PDB file of C-alpha atoms in Angstrom:
ATOM      1  CA  MET B   1       2.852  15.685  42.046  1.00 87.00           C
ATOM      2  CA  LEU B   2       0.694  18.809  42.381  1.00 86.00           C
ATOM      3  CA  ASN B   3       2.695  20.491  39.619  1.00 91.00           C
ATOM      4  CA  ALA B   4       1.933  17.596  37.279  1.00 95.00           C
ATOM      5  CA  LEU B   5      -1.777  17.864  38.126  1.00 96.00           C
ATOM      6  CA  GLU B   6      -1.717  21.603  37.455  1.00 96.00           C
ATOM      7  CA  VAL B   7      -0.042  21.217  34.074  1.00 96.00           C
ATOM      8  CA  PHE B   8      -2.173  18.227  33.039  1.00 97.00           C
ATOM      9  CA  THR B   9      -5.382  20.052  34.021  1.00 98.00           C
ATOM     10  CA  THR B  10      -4.369  23.184  32.123  1.00 98.00           C
ATOM     11  CA  VAL B  11      -3.543  21.150  29.014  1.00 98.00           C
ATOM     12  CA  VAL B  12      -6.834  19.204  29.166  1.00 98.00           C
ATOM     13  CA  VAL B  13      -8.882  22.393  29.568  1.00 98.00           C
ATOM     14  CA  GLY B  14      -6.808  24.149  26.896  1.00 98.00           C
ATOM     15  CA  LEU B  15      -7.432  21.361  24.399  1.00 98.00           C
ATOM     16  CA  MET B  16     -11.157  21.500  25.173  1.00 98.00           C
ATOM     17  CA  VAL B  17     -11.111  25.234  24.547  1.00 98.00           C
ATOM     18  CA  GLY B  18      -9.312  24.645  21.259  1.00 98.00           C
ATOM     19  CA  VAL B  19     -11.892  22.141  20.062  1.00 97.00           C
ATOM     20  CA  GLU B  20     -14.826  24.347  21.030  1.00 97.00           C
ATOM     21  CA  PHE B  21     -13.179  27.446  19.528  1.00 98.00           C
ATOM     22  CA  SER B  22     -12.571  25.508  16.318  1.00 98.00           C
ATOM     23  CA  VAL B  23     -16.208  24.406  16.186  1.00 97.00           C
ATOM     24  CA  ALA B  24     -17.397  27.985  16.660  1.00 97.00           C
ATOM     25  CA  PHE B  25     -15.072  29.806  14.313  1.00 97.00           C
ATOM     26  CA  VAL B  26     -13.813  27.235  11.803  1.00 97.00           C
ATOM     27  CA  ILE B  27     -15.927  24.087  11.480  1.00 97.00           C
ATOM     28  CA  ASN B  28     -19.302  25.852  11.512  1.00 96.00           C
ATOM     29  CA  ARG B  29     -18.108  28.327   8.857  1.00 96.00           C
ATOM     30  CA  ILE B  30     -16.944  25.436   6.687  1.00 97.00           C
ATOM     31  CA  LEU B  31     -20.276  23.652   7.117  1.00 96.00           C
ATOM     32  CA  ASP B  32     -22.164  26.854   6.279  1.00 94.00           C
ATOM     33  CA  ALA B  33     -20.266  27.098   2.985  1.00 96.00           C
ATOM     34  CA  LEU B  34     -21.068  23.576   1.796  1.00 96.00           C
ATOM     35  CA  PRO B  35     -23.637  23.138  -0.961  1.00 94.00           C
ATOM     36  CA  GLU B  36     -27.245  22.084  -0.528  1.00 91.00           C
ATOM     37  CA  ASP B  37     -27.859  19.781   2.451  1.00 93.00           C
ATOM     38  CA  SER B  38     -24.224  18.902   3.095  1.00 95.00           C
ATOM     39  CA  GLY B  39     -23.789  21.455   5.886  1.00 94.00           C
ATOM     40  CA  GLN B  40     -26.851  20.284   7.779  1.00 94.00           C
ATOM     41  CA  LEU B  41     -25.785  16.646   7.416  1.00 95.00           C
ATOM     42  CA  GLY B  42     -22.307  17.585   8.662  1.00 95.00           C
ATOM     43  CA  ARG B  43     -23.775  19.354  11.676  1.00 95.00           C
ATOM     44  CA  SER B  44     -25.897  16.301  12.496  1.00 96.00           C
ATOM     45  CA  HIS B  45     -22.873  14.035  12.305  1.00 96.00           C
ATOM     46  CA  GLY B  46     -20.775  16.465  14.354  1.00 95.00           C
ATOM     47  CA  GLY B  47     -23.542  16.657  16.944  1.00 94.00           C
ATOM     48  CA  ARG B  48     -23.517  12.891  17.311  1.00 95.00           C
ATOM     49  CA  MET B  49     -19.734  12.606  17.402  1.00 95.00           C
ATOM     50  CA  LEU B  50     -18.915  15.532  19.684  1.00 94.00           C
ATOM     51  CA  GLY B  51     -22.098  15.002  21.684  1.00 92.00           C
ATOM     52  CA  ALA B  52     -20.646  11.685  22.827  1.00 92.00           C
ATOM     53  CA  VAL B  53     -17.184  13.031  23.706  1.00 94.00           C
ATOM     54  CA  MET B  54     -17.689  16.526  25.087  1.00 95.00           C
ATOM     55  CA  PRO B  55     -19.730  15.658  28.215  1.00 94.00           C
ATOM     56  CA  VAL B  56     -16.864  13.452  29.419  1.00 96.00           C
ATOM     57  CA  TRP B  57     -14.372  16.195  28.587  1.00 96.00           C
ATOM     58  CA  TYR B  58     -16.340  18.921  30.396  1.00 97.00           C
ATOM     59  CA  ILE B  59     -16.985  16.841  33.511  1.00 97.00           C
ATOM     60  CA  GLY B  60     -13.441  15.461  33.479  1.00 97.00           C
ATOM     61  CA  SER B  61     -12.048  18.991  33.277  1.00 98.00           C
ATOM     62  CA  LEU B  62     -14.208  20.067  36.175  1.00 97.00           C
ATOM     63  CA  VAL B  63     -13.052  17.089  38.269  1.00 98.00           C
ATOM     64  CA  LEU B  64      -9.416  17.892  37.509  1.00 98.00           C
ATOM     65  CA  VAL B  65      -9.897  21.544  38.481  1.00 98.00           C
ATOM     66  CA  ALA B  66     -11.613  20.494  41.724  1.00 98.00           C
ATOM     67  CA  ALA B  67      -8.713  18.142  42.504  1.00 97.00           C
ATOM     68  CA  TRP B  68      -6.231  20.947  41.805  1.00 97.00           C
ATOM     69  CA  ALA B  69      -8.132  23.340  44.066  1.00 97.00           C
ATOM     70  CA  ALA B  70      -8.373  20.774  46.872  1.00 96.00           C
ATOM     71  CA  ALA B  71      -4.752  19.624  46.635  1.00 95.00           C
ATOM     72  CA  GLY B  72      -3.384  23.146  46.390  1.00 92.00           C
ATOM     73  CA  TRP B  73      -5.770  24.854  48.796  1.00 92.00           C
ATOM     74  CA  HIS B  74      -2.890  26.339  50.791  1.00 90.00           C
ATOM     75  CA  ARG B  75      -1.010  27.645  47.749  1.00 90.00           C
ATOM     76  CA  PRO B  76      -1.191  31.045  46.051  1.00 89.00           C
ATOM     77  CA  GLY B  77      -3.455  31.100  43.023  1.00 92.00           C
ATOM     78  CA  THR B  78      -6.100  28.825  44.489  1.00 96.00           C
ATOM     79  CA  GLY B  79      -8.679  31.584  44.169  1.00 96.00           C
ATOM     80  CA  LEU B  80      -8.023  31.651  40.430  1.00 98.00           C
ATOM     81  CA  VAL B  81      -8.471  27.882  40.243  1.00 98.00           C
ATOM     82  CA  VAL B  82     -11.719  28.004  42.231  1.00 98.00           C
ATOM     83  CA  THR B  83     -13.025  30.779  39.973  1.00 98.00           C
ATOM     84  CA  ALA B  84     -12.039  28.734  36.911  1.00 98.00           C
ATOM     85  CA  GLY B  85     -13.969  25.819  38.415  1.00 98.00           C
ATOM     86  CA  ALA B  86     -17.016  28.025  38.908  1.00 98.00           C
ATOM     87  CA  LEU B  87     -16.811  29.061  35.254  1.00 98.00           C
ATOM     88  CA  LEU B  88     -16.577  25.426  34.191  1.00 98.00           C
ATOM     89  CA  ILE B  89     -19.655  24.673  36.293  1.00 98.00           C
ATOM     90  CA  LEU B  90     -21.409  27.531  34.504  1.00 98.00           C
ATOM     91  CA  SER B  91     -20.364  26.051  31.143  1.00 98.00           C
ATOM     92  CA  VAL B  92     -21.798  22.649  32.123  1.00 97.00           C
ATOM     93  CA  VAL B  93     -25.068  24.219  33.300  1.00 97.00           C
ATOM     94  CA  MET B  94     -25.275  26.240  30.070  1.00 98.00           C
ATOM     95  CA  SER B  95     -24.611  23.093  28.074  1.00 97.00           C
ATOM     96  CA  VAL B  96     -27.279  21.028  29.816  1.00 97.00           C
ATOM     97  CA  LEU B  97     -29.949  23.737  29.832  1.00 98.00           C
ATOM     98  CA  LEU B  98     -29.328  25.528  26.530  1.00 98.00           C
ATOM     99  CA  LEU B  99     -27.103  23.668  24.082  1.00 97.00           C
ATOM    100  CA  VAL B 100     -27.748  19.958  24.644  1.00 96.00           C
ATOM    101  CA  PRO B 101     -31.505  20.138  23.965  1.00 97.00           C
ATOM    102  CA  ILE B 102     -30.868  21.749  20.575  1.00 97.00           C
ATOM    103  CA  ASN B 103     -27.980  19.383  19.845  1.00 96.00           C
ATOM    104  CA  ASP B 104     -30.086  16.342  20.757  1.00 96.00           C
ATOM    105  CA  ARG B 105     -32.699  17.396  18.228  1.00 96.00           C
ATOM    106  CA  GLY B 106     -30.190  18.420  15.564  1.00 96.00           C
ATOM    107  CA  LYS B 107     -28.176  15.244  15.599  1.00 94.00           C
ATOM    108  CA  THR B 108     -31.223  13.317  14.347  1.00 95.00           C
ATOM    109  CA  TRP B 109     -32.074  15.690  11.508  1.00 95.00           C
ATOM    110  CA  THR B 110     -31.845  14.711   7.886  1.00 94.00           C
ATOM    111  CA  PRO B 111     -33.013  16.712   4.876  1.00 93.00           C
ATOM    112  CA  GLU B 112     -36.197  14.632   4.981  1.00 94.00           C
ATOM    113  CA  ASN B 113     -37.145  15.071   8.646  1.00 95.00           C
ATOM    114  CA  ARG B 114     -35.668  18.380   9.812  1.00 95.00           C
ATOM    115  CA  PRO B 115     -38.125  20.976  11.119  1.00 96.00           C
ATOM    116  CA  ALA B 116     -38.966  24.096   9.168  1.00 95.00           C
ATOM    117  CA  ASP B 117     -37.091  26.242  11.716  1.00 96.00           C
ATOM    118  CA  TRP B 118     -33.893  24.157  11.720  1.00 95.00           C
ATOM    119  CA  LYS B 119     -31.757  27.101  10.607  1.00 94.00           C
ATOM    120  CA  GLU B 120     -33.090  29.292  13.418  1.00 97.00           C
ATOM    121  CA  GLN B 121     -32.420  26.531  15.954  1.00 96.00           C
ATOM    122  CA  THR B 122     -28.901  26.136  14.567  1.00 96.00           C
ATOM    123  CA  LYS B 123     -28.264  29.883  14.871  1.00 96.00           C
ATOM    124  CA  ARG B 124     -29.588  29.855  18.459  1.00 97.00           C
ATOM    125  CA  TRP B 125     -27.212  26.986  19.290  1.00 97.00           C
ATOM    126  CA  GLU B 126     -24.339  28.972  17.768  1.00 97.00           C
ATOM    127  CA  ARG B 127     -25.139  32.075  19.864  1.00 98.00           C
ATOM    128  CA  TYR B 128     -25.195  30.011  23.056  1.00 98.00           C
ATOM    129  CA  HIS B 129     -22.018  28.264  21.961  1.00 98.00           C
ATOM    130  CA  TYR B 130     -20.182  31.590  21.485  1.00 98.00           C
ATOM    131  CA  VAL B 131     -21.019  32.502  25.079  1.00 98.00           C
ATOM    132  CA  ARG B 132     -19.920  29.078  26.316  1.00 98.00           C
ATOM    133  CA  VAL B 133     -16.630  29.404  24.421  1.00 98.00           C
ATOM    134  CA  ALA B 134     -16.015  32.786  26.088  1.00 98.00           C
ATOM    135  CA  VAL B 135     -16.714  31.237  29.495  1.00 98.00           C
ATOM    136  CA  ILE B 136     -14.304  28.336  29.004  1.00 98.00           C
ATOM    137  CA  ILE B 137     -11.635  30.634  27.550  1.00 98.00           C
ATOM    138  CA  ALA B 138     -11.894  32.684  30.728  1.00 98.00           C
ATOM    139  CA  ALA B 139     -11.589  29.507  32.825  1.00 98.00           C
ATOM    140  CA  PHE B 140      -8.521  28.445  30.838  1.00 98.00           C
ATOM    141  CA  ALA B 141      -6.919  31.899  31.232  1.00 98.00           C
ATOM    142  CA  LEU B 142      -7.444  31.728  35.000  1.00 98.00           C
ATOM    143  CA  LEU B 143      -5.832  28.288  35.155  1.00 98.00           C
ATOM    144  CA  ALA B 144      -2.877  29.538  33.108  1.00 97.00           C
ATOM    145  CA  ALA B 145      -2.529  32.525  35.424  1.00 97.00           C
ATOM    146  CA  ALA B 146      -2.633  30.237  38.460  1.00 97.00           C
ATOM    147  CA  LEU B 147       0.360  28.340  37.050  1.00 93.00           C
ATOM    148  CA  ALA B 148       2.456  31.497  37.024  1.00 84.00           C
TER     149      ALA B 148
END
């Protein structure tokens, strides 16, 4: 049963990493290339859509990692799992303190009501997001190593 939990947790975290990596390096580049206000409207819609899903995914991933660490406490690799959990906690804290406030504003923006500095706020969100992606990639790599 523990093996199933380990694999399931690694897959869930890996999929989360894939989505966040795609946002950072694919979706945002596509949105940036769209004409006129289309990119900003796409970001607002994405903020609403992913803003509803990702908190559950982040917290769910953290719960799964905690369960893995607790259930496998006596097994080799638990230190890697605990460290991965700490990185996921860091990613949640970063999200709540740095990314969510910008996202909460951005998901309401339209061409008519967006602030004058909307592009700067978007770029700030992207910088924070790159760091968060690096953190969750590291967590995923640790989980994969713990499987070995």
